[in-house]
PDB file of C-alpha atoms in Angstrom:
ATOM      1  CA  MET A 172     -27.725 -87.437  37.607  1.00 86.00           C
ATOM      2  CA  GLN A 173     -23.915 -88.770  36.978  1.00 90.00           C
ATOM      3  CA  LEU A 174     -23.345 -86.058  37.021  1.00 91.00           C
ATOM      4  CA  PHE A 175     -24.895 -84.419  40.095  1.00 95.00           C
ATOM      5  CA  TYR A 176     -24.085 -87.309  42.756  1.00 96.00           C
ATOM      6  CA  GLU A 177     -20.477 -86.336  41.058  1.00 96.00           C
ATOM      7  CA  PHE A 178     -20.674 -82.443  42.345  1.00 96.00           C
ATOM      8  CA  VAL A 179     -22.202 -84.223  45.693  1.00 97.00           C
ATOM      9  CA  ILE A 180     -19.324 -85.624  47.238  1.00 97.00           C
ATOM     10  CA  MET A 181     -16.954 -82.801  45.165  1.00 97.00           C
ATOM     11  CA  ALA A 182     -18.723 -80.805  46.821  1.00 97.00           C
ATOM     12  CA  PHE A 183     -19.038 -82.683  50.711  1.00 97.00           C
ATOM     13  CA  ILE A 184     -15.083 -83.012  50.208  1.00 97.00           C
ATOM     14  CA  PHE A 185     -13.847 -79.477  49.657  1.00 97.00           C
ATOM     15  CA  SER A 186     -16.288 -78.743  53.149  1.00 97.00           C
ATOM     16  CA  ILE A 187     -14.285 -80.332  54.485  1.00 97.00           C
ATOM     17  CA  LEU A 188     -10.576 -79.319  53.449  1.00 96.00           C
ATOM     18  CA  GLY A 189     -12.719 -75.636  54.186  1.00 95.00           C
ATOM     19  CA  TRP A 190     -13.093 -76.393  57.574  1.00 95.00           C
ATOM     20  CA  ILE A 191     -10.506 -78.149  58.254  1.00 96.00           C
ATOM     21  CA  MET A 192      -8.516 -74.610  56.326  1.00 93.00           C
ATOM     22  CA  GLU A 193     -10.692 -73.005  58.320  1.00 91.00           C
ATOM     23  CA  VAL A 194      -9.682 -74.671  61.886  1.00 93.00           C
ATOM     24  CA  THR A 195      -6.328 -73.880  61.228  1.00 94.00           C
ATOM     25  CA  LEU A 196      -6.324 -70.194  60.873  1.00 89.00           C
ATOM     26  CA  LYS A 197      -8.695 -69.411  64.035  1.00 85.00           C
ATOM     27  CA  TYR A 198      -6.151 -71.795  65.613  1.00 89.00           C
ATOM     28  CA  ILE A 199      -2.895 -69.763  64.416  1.00 90.00           C
ATOM     29  CA  GLN A 200      -5.093 -66.531  66.007  1.00 84.00           C
ATOM     30  CA  TYR A 201      -6.261 -68.479  69.634  1.00 83.00           C
ATOM     31  CA  HIS A 202      -3.466 -71.076  69.532  1.00 86.00           C
ATOM     32  CA  ARG A 203      -6.701 -73.575  70.305  1.00 86.00           C
ATOM     33  CA  PHE A 204      -8.458 -76.245  68.655  1.00 88.00           C
ATOM     34  CA  ILE A 205     -11.349 -74.754  67.035  1.00 86.00           C
ATOM     35  CA  ASP A 206     -15.287 -76.094  65.895  1.00 87.00           C
ATOM     36  CA  ARG A 207     -15.677 -74.224  63.262  1.00 87.00           C
ATOM     37  CA  GLY A 208     -19.158 -73.458  61.051  1.00 88.00           C
ATOM     38  CA  PHE A 209     -22.803 -74.185  62.003  1.00 86.00           C
ATOM     39  CA  LEU A 210     -22.919 -77.405  61.733  1.00 92.00           C
ATOM     40  CA  ILE A 211     -22.175 -79.725  64.129  1.00 91.00           C
ATOM     41  CA  GLY A 212     -19.672 -81.954  61.730  1.00 92.00           C
ATOM     42  CA  PRO A 213     -16.911 -81.063  60.969  1.00 93.00           C
ATOM     43  CA  TYR A 214     -17.422 -79.416  56.761  1.00 93.00           C
ATOM     44  CA  CYS A 215     -19.234 -75.666  55.669  1.00 94.00           C
ATOM     45  CA  PRO A 216     -20.383 -75.694  53.174  1.00 94.00           C
ATOM     46  CA  ILE A 217     -20.760 -72.782  51.798  1.00 94.00           C
ATOM     47  CA  TYR A 218     -16.177 -73.713  50.384  1.00 96.00           C
ATOM     48  CA  GLY A 219     -17.763 -76.874  49.282  1.00 96.00           C
ATOM     49  CA  PHE A 220     -21.122 -75.181  47.296  1.00 96.00           C
ATOM     50  CA  GLY A 221     -18.194 -72.198  46.347  1.00 96.00           C
ATOM     51  CA  VAL A 222     -15.996 -74.564  44.631  1.00 96.00           C
ATOM     52  CA  VAL A 223     -19.230 -76.453  42.705  1.00 96.00           C
ATOM     53  CA  GLY A 224     -20.993 -73.345  41.909  1.00 95.00           C
ATOM     54  CA  VAL A 225     -17.450 -71.947  40.391  1.00 96.00           C
ATOM     55  CA  THR A 226     -16.647 -75.191  38.517  1.00 95.00           C
ATOM     56  CA  ILE A 227     -20.328 -75.692  37.040  1.00 93.00           C
ATOM     57  CA  LEU A 228     -19.489 -71.914  35.407  1.00 92.00           C
ATOM     58  CA  VAL A 229     -16.333 -72.301  34.266  1.00 92.00           C
ATOM     59  CA  GLY A 230     -15.014 -75.194  34.554  1.00 88.00           C
ATOM     60  CA  GLY A 231     -16.088 -76.226  30.995  1.00 83.00           C
ATOM     61  CA  LEU A 232     -18.325 -79.231  31.633  1.00 78.00           C
ATOM     62  CA  ILE A 233     -20.946 -78.102  31.304  1.00 75.00           C
ATOM     63  CA  GLY A 234     -20.071 -76.391  28.027  1.00 68.00           C
ATOM     64  CA  TRP A 235     -18.015 -72.723  29.855  1.00 79.00           C
ATOM     65  CA  LYS A 236     -14.068 -73.724  30.472  1.00 86.00           C
ATOM     66  CA  GLY A 237     -13.384 -70.082  30.860  1.00 88.00           C
ATOM     67  CA  THR A 238     -10.160 -68.280  31.351  1.00 93.00           C
ATOM     68  CA  ILE A 239      -7.861 -68.491  34.250  1.00 95.00           C
ATOM     69  CA  LEU A 240      -8.918 -64.326  35.245  1.00 95.00           C
ATOM     70  CA  GLU A 241     -12.838 -65.897  34.194  1.00 95.00           C
ATOM     71  CA  THR A 242     -11.873 -68.673  37.216  1.00 95.00           C
ATOM     72  CA  PHE A 243      -9.804 -65.878  39.447  1.00 97.00           C
ATOM     73  CA  MET A 244     -13.225 -63.524  39.237  1.00 96.00           C
ATOM     74  CA  ALA A 245     -16.145 -66.382  39.234  1.00 95.00           C
ATOM     75  CA  GLY A 246     -14.919 -67.218  42.144  1.00 96.00           C
ATOM     76  CA  PHE A 247     -14.231 -63.771  43.843  1.00 97.00           C
ATOM     77  CA  VAL A 248     -18.111 -63.640  43.701  1.00 96.00           C
ATOM     78  CA  ILE A 249     -19.356 -66.231  44.178  1.00 96.00           C
ATOM     79  CA  CYS A 250     -17.394 -67.101  47.322  1.00 95.00           C
ATOM     80  CA  GLY A 251     -18.346 -63.729  48.310  1.00 96.00           C
ATOM     81  CA  PHE A 252     -21.777 -63.826  47.040  1.00 96.00           C
ATOM     82  CA  LEU A 253     -22.519 -67.377  48.966  1.00 96.00           C
ATOM     83  CA  GLU A 254     -20.103 -65.022  52.567  1.00 96.00           C
ATOM     84  CA  TYR A 255     -22.471 -61.950  52.398  1.00 96.00           C
ATOM     85  CA  MET A 256     -26.107 -64.491  52.378  1.00 96.00           C
ATOM     86  CA  THR A 257     -25.144 -66.850  54.850  1.00 95.00           C
ATOM     87  CA  SER A 258     -23.877 -63.611  57.004  1.00 94.00           C
ATOM     88  CA  PHE A 259     -27.023 -62.408  55.758  1.00 94.00           C
ATOM     89  CA  TYR A 260     -29.563 -64.840  56.798  1.00 94.00           C
ATOM     90  CA  MET A 261     -27.912 -65.795  60.389  1.00 93.00           C
ATOM     91  CA  GLU A 262     -28.400 -62.521  60.959  1.00 91.00           C
ATOM     92  CA  LYS A 263     -31.739 -62.368  60.191  1.00 91.00           C
ATOM     93  CA  MET A 264     -32.641 -65.970  61.458  1.00 92.00           C
ATOM     94  CA  PHE A 265     -30.436 -66.002  65.070  1.00 92.00           C
ATOM     95  CA  HIS A 266     -30.349 -62.533  65.811  1.00 90.00           C
ATOM     96  CA  ALA A 267     -26.263 -62.239  65.957  1.00 90.00           C
ATOM     97  CA  ARG A 268     -24.002 -61.182  63.605  1.00 89.00           C
ATOM     98  CA  TRP A 269     -22.082 -64.885  64.218  1.00 90.00           C
ATOM     99  CA  TRP A 270     -18.299 -62.571  61.795  1.00 90.00           C
ATOM    100  CA  ASP A 271     -18.080 -59.380  61.035  1.00 89.00           C
ATOM    101  CA  TYR A 272     -15.514 -57.940  59.078  1.00 92.00           C
ATOM    102  CA  SER A 273     -15.722 -54.017  59.599  1.00 88.00           C
ATOM    103  CA  THR A 274     -12.923 -53.014  61.091  1.00 88.00           C
ATOM    104  CA  LYS A 275     -11.077 -55.125  57.761  1.00 92.00           C
ATOM    105  CA  PRO A 276     -10.593 -52.815  54.440  1.00 91.00           C
ATOM    106  CA  MET A 277     -12.387 -52.415  52.361  1.00 94.00           C
ATOM    107  CA  ASN A 278     -15.146 -54.526  53.136  1.00 95.00           C
ATOM    108  CA  LEU A 279     -19.091 -54.205  52.730  1.00 94.00           C
ATOM    109  CA  ASN A 280     -21.251 -54.067  55.274  1.00 91.00           C
ATOM    110  CA  GLY A 281     -18.582 -55.842  57.193  1.00 91.00           C
ATOM    111  CA  ARG A 282     -19.848 -59.607  56.145  1.00 94.00           C
ATOM    112  CA  ILE A 283     -17.436 -60.193  53.467  1.00 96.00           C
ATOM    113  CA  TRP A 284     -14.498 -58.393  52.634  1.00 95.00           C
ATOM    114  CA  ILE A 285     -11.702 -58.154  49.953  1.00 96.00           C
ATOM    115  CA  GLY A 286      -9.099 -60.259  51.194  1.00 95.00           C
ATOM    116  CA  ASN A 287     -10.793 -62.808  51.150  1.00 94.00           C
ATOM    117  CA  LEU A 288     -12.951 -62.404  48.758  1.00 96.00           C
ATOM    118  CA  ILE A 289      -8.843 -63.034  46.214  1.00 97.00           C
ATOM    119  CA  LEU A 290      -8.210 -66.024  48.470  1.00 95.00           C
ATOM    120  CA  PHE A 291     -11.786 -66.822  47.240  1.00 96.00           C
ATOM    121  CA  GLY A 292     -10.505 -66.340  43.351  1.00 96.00           C
ATOM    122  CA  ILE A 293      -6.855 -68.118  44.046  1.00 97.00           C
ATOM    123  CA  ALA A 294      -8.168 -70.432  45.256  1.00 96.00           C
ATOM    124  CA  SER A 295     -10.438 -71.371  41.975  1.00 96.00           C
ATOM    125  CA  VAL A 296      -8.416 -70.838  40.184  1.00 96.00           C
ATOM    126  CA  VAL A 297      -5.503 -73.648  41.542  1.00 96.00           C
ATOM    127  CA  ILE A 298      -9.574 -76.171  42.130  1.00 96.00           C
ATOM    128  CA  VAL A 299     -10.306 -75.822  39.270  1.00 94.00           C
ATOM    129  CA  ARG A 300      -8.120 -75.474  36.619  1.00 92.00           C
ATOM    130  CA  PHE A 301      -5.537 -78.675  38.233  1.00 94.00           C
ATOM    131  CA  ILE A 302      -7.433 -80.239  40.823  1.00 96.00           C
ATOM    132  CA  ALA A 303     -11.328 -80.912  39.882  1.00 94.00           C
ATOM    133  CA  PRO A 304      -9.928 -82.521  36.396  1.00 93.00           C
ATOM    134  CA  HIS A 305      -8.581 -84.865  38.116  1.00 94.00           C
ATOM    135  CA  TYR A 306     -11.300 -85.198  40.627  1.00 96.00           C
ATOM    136  CA  PHE A 307     -13.525 -86.140  37.503  1.00 94.00           C
ATOM    137  CA  GLU A 308     -10.109 -88.193  36.172  1.00 93.00           C
ATOM    138  CA  PHE A 309     -10.277 -90.147  39.699  1.00 95.00           C
ATOM    139  CA  ILE A 310     -14.068 -89.972  40.414  1.00 95.00           C
ATOM    140  CA  ASP A 311     -15.184 -91.204  37.043  1.00 91.00           C
ATOM    141  CA  GLN A 312     -13.964 -94.927  36.758  1.00 93.00           C
ATOM    142  CA  ILE A 313     -16.229 -95.667  40.823  1.00 93.00           C
ATOM    143  CA  ASP A 314     -19.174 -98.041  40.447  1.00 94.00           C
ATOM    144  CA  PRO A 315     -21.885 -95.960  39.201  1.00 93.00           C
ATOM    145  CA  VAL A 316     -24.279 -96.940  41.798  1.00 95.00           C
ATOM    146  CA  ILE A 317     -21.506 -96.955  44.189  1.00 96.00           C
ATOM    147  CA  LEU A 318     -21.592 -92.951  43.466  1.00 95.00           C
ATOM    148  CA  SER A 319     -24.586 -92.634  43.576  1.00 96.00           C
ATOM    149  CA  VAL A 320     -25.247 -94.597  47.744  1.00 97.00           C
ATOM    150  CA  LEU A 321     -22.003 -92.225  49.050  1.00 97.00           C
ATOM    151  CA  ALA A 322     -23.761 -89.412  47.868  1.00 97.00           C
ATOM    152  CA  TRP A 323     -27.754 -89.957  49.192  1.00 97.00           C
ATOM    153  CA  ILE A 324     -25.415 -90.893  52.563  1.00 98.00           C
ATOM    154  CA  ILE A 325     -23.883 -87.515  52.744  1.00 97.00           C
ATOM    155  CA  LEU A 326     -26.980 -85.986  51.476  1.00 97.00           C
ATOM    156  CA  ILE A 327     -29.439 -87.509  54.575  1.00 97.00           C
ATOM    157  CA  PHE A 328     -26.202 -86.756  56.236  1.00 96.00           C
ATOM    158  CA  MET A 329     -25.646 -83.318  55.986  1.00 96.00           C
ATOM    159  CA  SER A 330     -29.445 -82.878  56.151  1.00 96.00           C
ATOM    160  CA  ALA A 331     -30.308 -84.554  58.831  1.00 97.00           C
ATOM    161  CA  ASP A 332     -26.916 -82.582  61.113  1.00 96.00           C
ATOM    162  CA  TYR A 333     -28.243 -79.344  59.334  1.00 95.00           C
ATOM    163  CA  VAL A 334     -32.031 -79.853  61.159  1.00 95.00           C
ATOM    164  CA  LEU A 335     -30.536 -79.860  64.679  1.00 93.00           C
ATOM    165  CA  SER A 336     -27.861 -77.508  64.380  1.00 92.00           C
ATOM    166  CA  HIS A 337     -30.188 -75.691  63.113  1.00 92.00           C
ATOM    167  CA  ILE A 338     -32.829 -77.186  66.014  1.00 92.00           C
ATOM    168  CA  LEU A 339     -29.663 -75.574  68.634  1.00 89.00           C
ATOM    169  CA  MET A 340     -28.786 -72.029  66.605  1.00 90.00           C
ATOM    170  CA  ASN A 341     -32.633 -71.080  67.533  1.00 90.00           C
ATOM    171  CA  ILE A 342     -31.952 -71.723  70.714  1.00 89.00           C
ATOM    172  CA  VAL A 343     -29.136 -69.835  71.174  1.00 88.00           C
ATOM    173  CA  LYS A 344     -32.307 -67.497  69.570  1.00 89.00           C
ATOM    174  CA  LYS A 345     -34.312 -67.272  73.023  1.00 88.00           C
ATOM    175  CA  GLU A 346     -31.341 -66.721  74.633  1.00 85.00           C
ATOM    176  CA  ILE A 347     -29.822 -64.180  72.590  1.00 86.00           C
ATOM    177  CA  ASP A 348     -33.983 -62.448  73.180  1.00 86.00           C
ATOM    178  CA  ASN A 349     -34.980 -63.216  76.441  1.00 84.00           C
ATOM    179  CA  THR A 350     -31.262 -61.630  78.218  1.00 78.00           C
ATOM    180  CA  ALA A 351     -31.936 -58.017  79.476  1.00 70.00           C
ATOM    181  CA  GLY A 352     -29.815 -55.020  77.894  1.00 69.00           C
ATOM    182  CA  ASP A 353     -29.177 -51.455  76.219  1.00 67.00           C
ATOM    183  CA  ASN A 354     -26.577 -52.780  73.958  1.00 74.00           C
ATOM    184  CA  THR A 355     -25.292 -55.417  71.639  1.00 79.00           C
ATOM    185  CA  GLU A 356     -21.782 -55.155  73.772  1.00 77.00           C
ATOM    186  CA  GLU A 357     -23.371 -56.137  77.183  1.00 77.00           C
ATOM    187  CA  ILE A 358     -25.896 -58.753  76.287  1.00 80.00           C
ATOM    188  CA  SER A 359     -22.859 -59.688  74.182  1.00 82.00           C
ATOM    189  CA  LEU A 360     -20.802 -60.078  77.117  1.00 79.00           C
ATOM    190  CA  ARG A 361     -23.490 -62.190  79.269  1.00 80.00           C
ATOM    191  CA  MET A 362     -24.491 -64.579  76.368  1.00 83.00           C
ATOM    192  CA  HIS A 363     -20.543 -65.109  76.044  1.00 78.00           C
ATOM    193  CA  GLU A 364     -21.078 -66.133  79.630  1.00 79.00           C
ATOM    194  CA  LEU A 365     -24.352 -67.731  78.882  1.00 78.00           C
ATOM    195  CA  LEU A 366     -22.602 -70.604  77.077  1.00 80.00           C
ATOM    196  CA  LYS A 367     -19.562 -71.057  78.546  1.00 77.00           C
ATOM    197  CA  ASN A 368     -21.191 -73.498  81.130  1.00 78.00           C
ATOM    198  CA  ARG A 369     -24.256 -75.159  78.565  1.00 79.00           C
ATOM    199  CA  SER A 370     -24.368 -78.886  76.714  1.00 78.00           C
ATOM    200  CA  LEU A 371     -21.711 -79.152  74.697  1.00 77.00           C
ATOM    201  CA  LEU A 372     -23.016 -78.374  71.599  1.00 76.00           C
ATOM    202  CA  GLN A 373     -24.013 -75.496  72.853  1.00 78.00           C
ATOM    203  CA  ARG A 374     -21.321 -74.718  74.120  1.00 81.00           C
ATOM    204  CA  ARG A 375     -19.960 -75.401  70.778  1.00 83.00           C
ATOM    205  CA  ILE A 376     -21.111 -72.279  69.305  1.00 84.00           C
ATOM    206  CA  TYR A 377     -20.120 -70.108  71.641  1.00 79.00           C
ATOM    207  CA  GLN A 378     -16.334 -71.719  70.516  1.00 80.00           C
ATOM    208  CA  ALA A 379     -17.162 -71.245  66.439  1.00 85.00           C
ATOM    209  CA  TYR A 380     -17.845 -67.944  66.937  1.00 87.00           C
ATOM    210  CA  PRO A 381     -16.083 -66.222  69.833  1.00 81.00           C
ATOM    211  CA  ASP A 382     -16.855 -63.029  68.106  1.00 80.00           C
ATOM    212  CA  PHE A 383     -21.235 -63.001  68.244  1.00 87.00           C
ATOM    213  CA  LYS A 384     -21.962 -59.788  68.568  1.00 86.00           C
ATOM    214  CA  ALA A 385     -25.654 -60.348  69.305  1.00 87.00           C
ATOM    215  CA  ILE A 386     -28.869 -58.226  68.450  1.00 85.00           C
ATOM    216  CA  PRO A 387     -32.102 -59.289  70.233  1.00 86.00           C
ATOM    217  CA  GLN A 388     -35.254 -59.008  68.906  1.00 84.00           C
ATOM    218  CA  ASP A 389     -36.988 -56.022  71.448  1.00 84.00           C
ATOM    219  CA  LEU A 390     -33.514 -55.032  70.513  1.00 84.00           C
ATOM    220  CA  LYS A 391     -33.507 -53.870  66.689  1.00 83.00           C
ATOM    221  CA  GLU A 392     -37.331 -53.961  67.056  1.00 87.00           C
ATOM    222  CA  ARG A 393     -36.380 -50.563  68.898  1.00 86.00           C
ATOM    223  CA  TYR A 394     -34.835 -49.153  65.884  1.00 87.00           C
ATOM    224  CA  LYS A 395     -36.409 -50.118  63.681  1.00 90.00           C
ATOM    225  CA  GLN A 396     -39.652 -47.967  65.397  1.00 92.00           C
ATOM    226  CA  ALA A 397     -37.254 -45.233  65.681  1.00 92.00           C
ATOM    227  CA  LYS A 398     -36.182 -45.253  62.591  1.00 92.00           C
ATOM    228  CA  LYS A 399     -39.815 -44.339  61.273  1.00 93.00           C
ATOM    229  CA  GLU A 400     -40.938 -42.713  63.997  1.00 94.00           C
ATOM    230  CA  TYR A 401     -38.258 -40.289  62.714  1.00 93.00           C
ATOM    231  CA  LYS A 402     -39.169 -41.069  59.540  1.00 94.00           C
ATOM    232  CA  GLU A 403     -42.728 -39.550  59.751  1.00 94.00           C
ATOM    233  CA  ALA A 404     -41.489 -36.490  62.512  1.00 93.00           C
ATOM    234  CA  ARG A 405     -39.082 -35.748  59.256  1.00 93.00           C
ATOM    235  CA  LYS A 406     -42.429 -35.404  56.999  1.00 93.00           C
ATOM    236  CA  GLU A 407     -44.175 -33.131  59.188  1.00 93.00           C
ATOM    237  CA  LEU A 408     -40.799 -31.015  58.749  1.00 91.00           C
ATOM    238  CA  LYS A 409     -41.043 -30.920  55.417  1.00 91.00           C
ATOM    239  CA  SER A 410     -44.563 -30.486  55.124  1.00 89.00           C
ATOM    240  CA  VAL A 411     -44.493 -27.590  57.211  1.00 89.00           C
ATOM    241  CA  LEU A 412     -41.269 -26.542  55.566  1.00 86.00           C
ATOM    242  CA  THR A 413     -43.189 -26.111  52.356  1.00 86.00           C
ATOM    243  CA  GLN A 414     -45.332 -23.130  54.273  1.00 83.00           C
ATOM    244  CA  ARG A 415     -43.104 -21.363  54.647  1.00 78.00           C
ATOM    245  CA  PHE A 416     -43.796 -17.696  52.561  1.00 78.00           C
ATOM    246  CA  ASN A 417     -46.846 -17.616  53.664  1.00 81.00           C
ATOM    247  CA  ALA A 418     -48.451 -14.134  55.330  1.00 75.00           C
ATOM    248  CA  ASN A 419     -49.594 -16.422  57.665  1.00 81.00           C
ATOM    249  CA  PHE A 420     -47.043 -18.978  58.227  1.00 83.00           C
ATOM    250  CA  ASP A 421     -46.634 -20.624  62.106  1.00 84.00           C
ATOM    251  CA  THR A 422     -43.535 -20.069  63.736  1.00 87.00           C
ATOM    252  CA  GLU A 423     -44.289 -21.658  66.749  1.00 88.00           C
ATOM    253  CA  LEU A 424     -45.820 -24.799  65.273  1.00 89.00           C
ATOM    254  CA  PHE A 425     -41.990 -25.590  62.202  1.00 87.00           C
ATOM    255  CA  LEU A 426     -40.766 -24.719  66.007  1.00 89.00           C
ATOM    256  CA  LYS A 427     -42.319 -27.956  67.334  1.00 92.00           C
ATOM    257  CA  THR A 428     -42.138 -29.524  64.729  1.00 92.00           C
ATOM    258  CA  ARG A 429     -38.700 -29.222  64.682  1.00 91.00           C
ATOM    259  CA  GLU A 430     -37.853 -29.896  67.810  1.00 93.00           C
ATOM    260  CA  ASN A 431     -39.177 -32.878  67.851  1.00 92.00           C
ATOM    261  CA  ALA A 432     -37.606 -34.311  64.489  1.00 92.00           C
ATOM    262  CA  GLU A 433     -34.444 -32.859  66.490  1.00 93.00           C
ATOM    263  CA  LYS A 434     -35.140 -35.351  69.158  1.00 93.00           C
ATOM    264  CA  LYS A 435     -36.975 -38.114  67.269  1.00 92.00           C
ATOM    265  CA  TYR A 436     -33.613 -38.027  65.622  1.00 92.00           C
ATOM    266  CA  LYS A 437     -31.287 -38.585  68.543  1.00 92.00           C
ATOM    267  CA  GLU A 438     -33.969 -40.686  69.903  1.00 90.00           C
ATOM    268  CA  LEU A 439     -32.502 -42.628  66.585  1.00 90.00           C
ATOM    269  CA  ASN A 440     -29.200 -42.825  66.935  1.00 89.00           C
ATOM    270  CA  GLU A 441     -28.591 -43.580  70.261  1.00 86.00           C
ATOM    271  CA  ILE A 442     -30.037 -46.657  69.823  1.00 85.00           C
ATOM    272  CA  ALA A 443     -28.026 -47.372  66.914  1.00 83.00           C
ATOM    273  CA  LYS A 444     -25.561 -46.011  68.955  1.00 80.00           C
ATOM    274  CA  ASN A 445     -26.514 -49.348  71.235  1.00 77.00           C
ATOM    275  CA  ILE A 446     -26.355 -51.474  67.830  1.00 76.00           C
ATOM    276  CA  ARG A 447     -23.589 -51.309  66.883  1.00 67.00           C
ATOM    277  CA  LYS A 448     -21.497 -50.786  69.644  1.00 56.00           C
ATOM    278  CA  ARG A 449     -18.823 -54.084  68.524  1.00 47.00           C
ATOM    279  CA  PHE A 450     -17.789 -57.082  71.377  1.00 39.00           C
TER     280      PHE A 450
END
């Protein structure tokens, strides 16, 4: 358990450092303080979990000690995976794209992009090769009882923060789903104005993700239904086309099914365009 407690504290420390970095970068971008992150406290767990993941995989504490290139790639992949899955989870759970790299070069579905991944890799090399050894050397000197108490305080505190943040985000999700509008741009604008006038904790969500794009459940369901109808229309058209060389080929039915498939495609494309509209 000793190593587990050390990793908990390590994750907490680098989560705070990650938050500080995020706040600094946003201050440079917007010239004002922005409390970044999904959680209320001053930490971004993606960074802490990423550091711990890379350290466990290639840090040499448990077994394998990676080369500089292997450490870089471990950070590149692990941190990229965490950021991608966090974006995916938050979008599915809370019906909004909270950050979007679609305009960045070499991005993957707008959730991650090559620039961040390279920085993750470089940071992993610096931390695992130069900082982590000193961290473990120092923390091994702390009384195990104190270490365990500190680790459990961190776990309880962050778990409570997660529950409260989840409740607040669910409130925002309900607001998103209840906001009328035909496209994500219109709904996002309304949500931004709405959150500006809410409680301090709800305003914090807006401030943490000033460029978030709302994707209401109704709009997503309409897209799914339109996609299903288009697939069915296309399938029906293909079925009719298989008979095109038969002597009794029904030209009128073919034209009707083709027209229906084209109509369903236009409807699907229109909804998709409304979802893709950027705030």
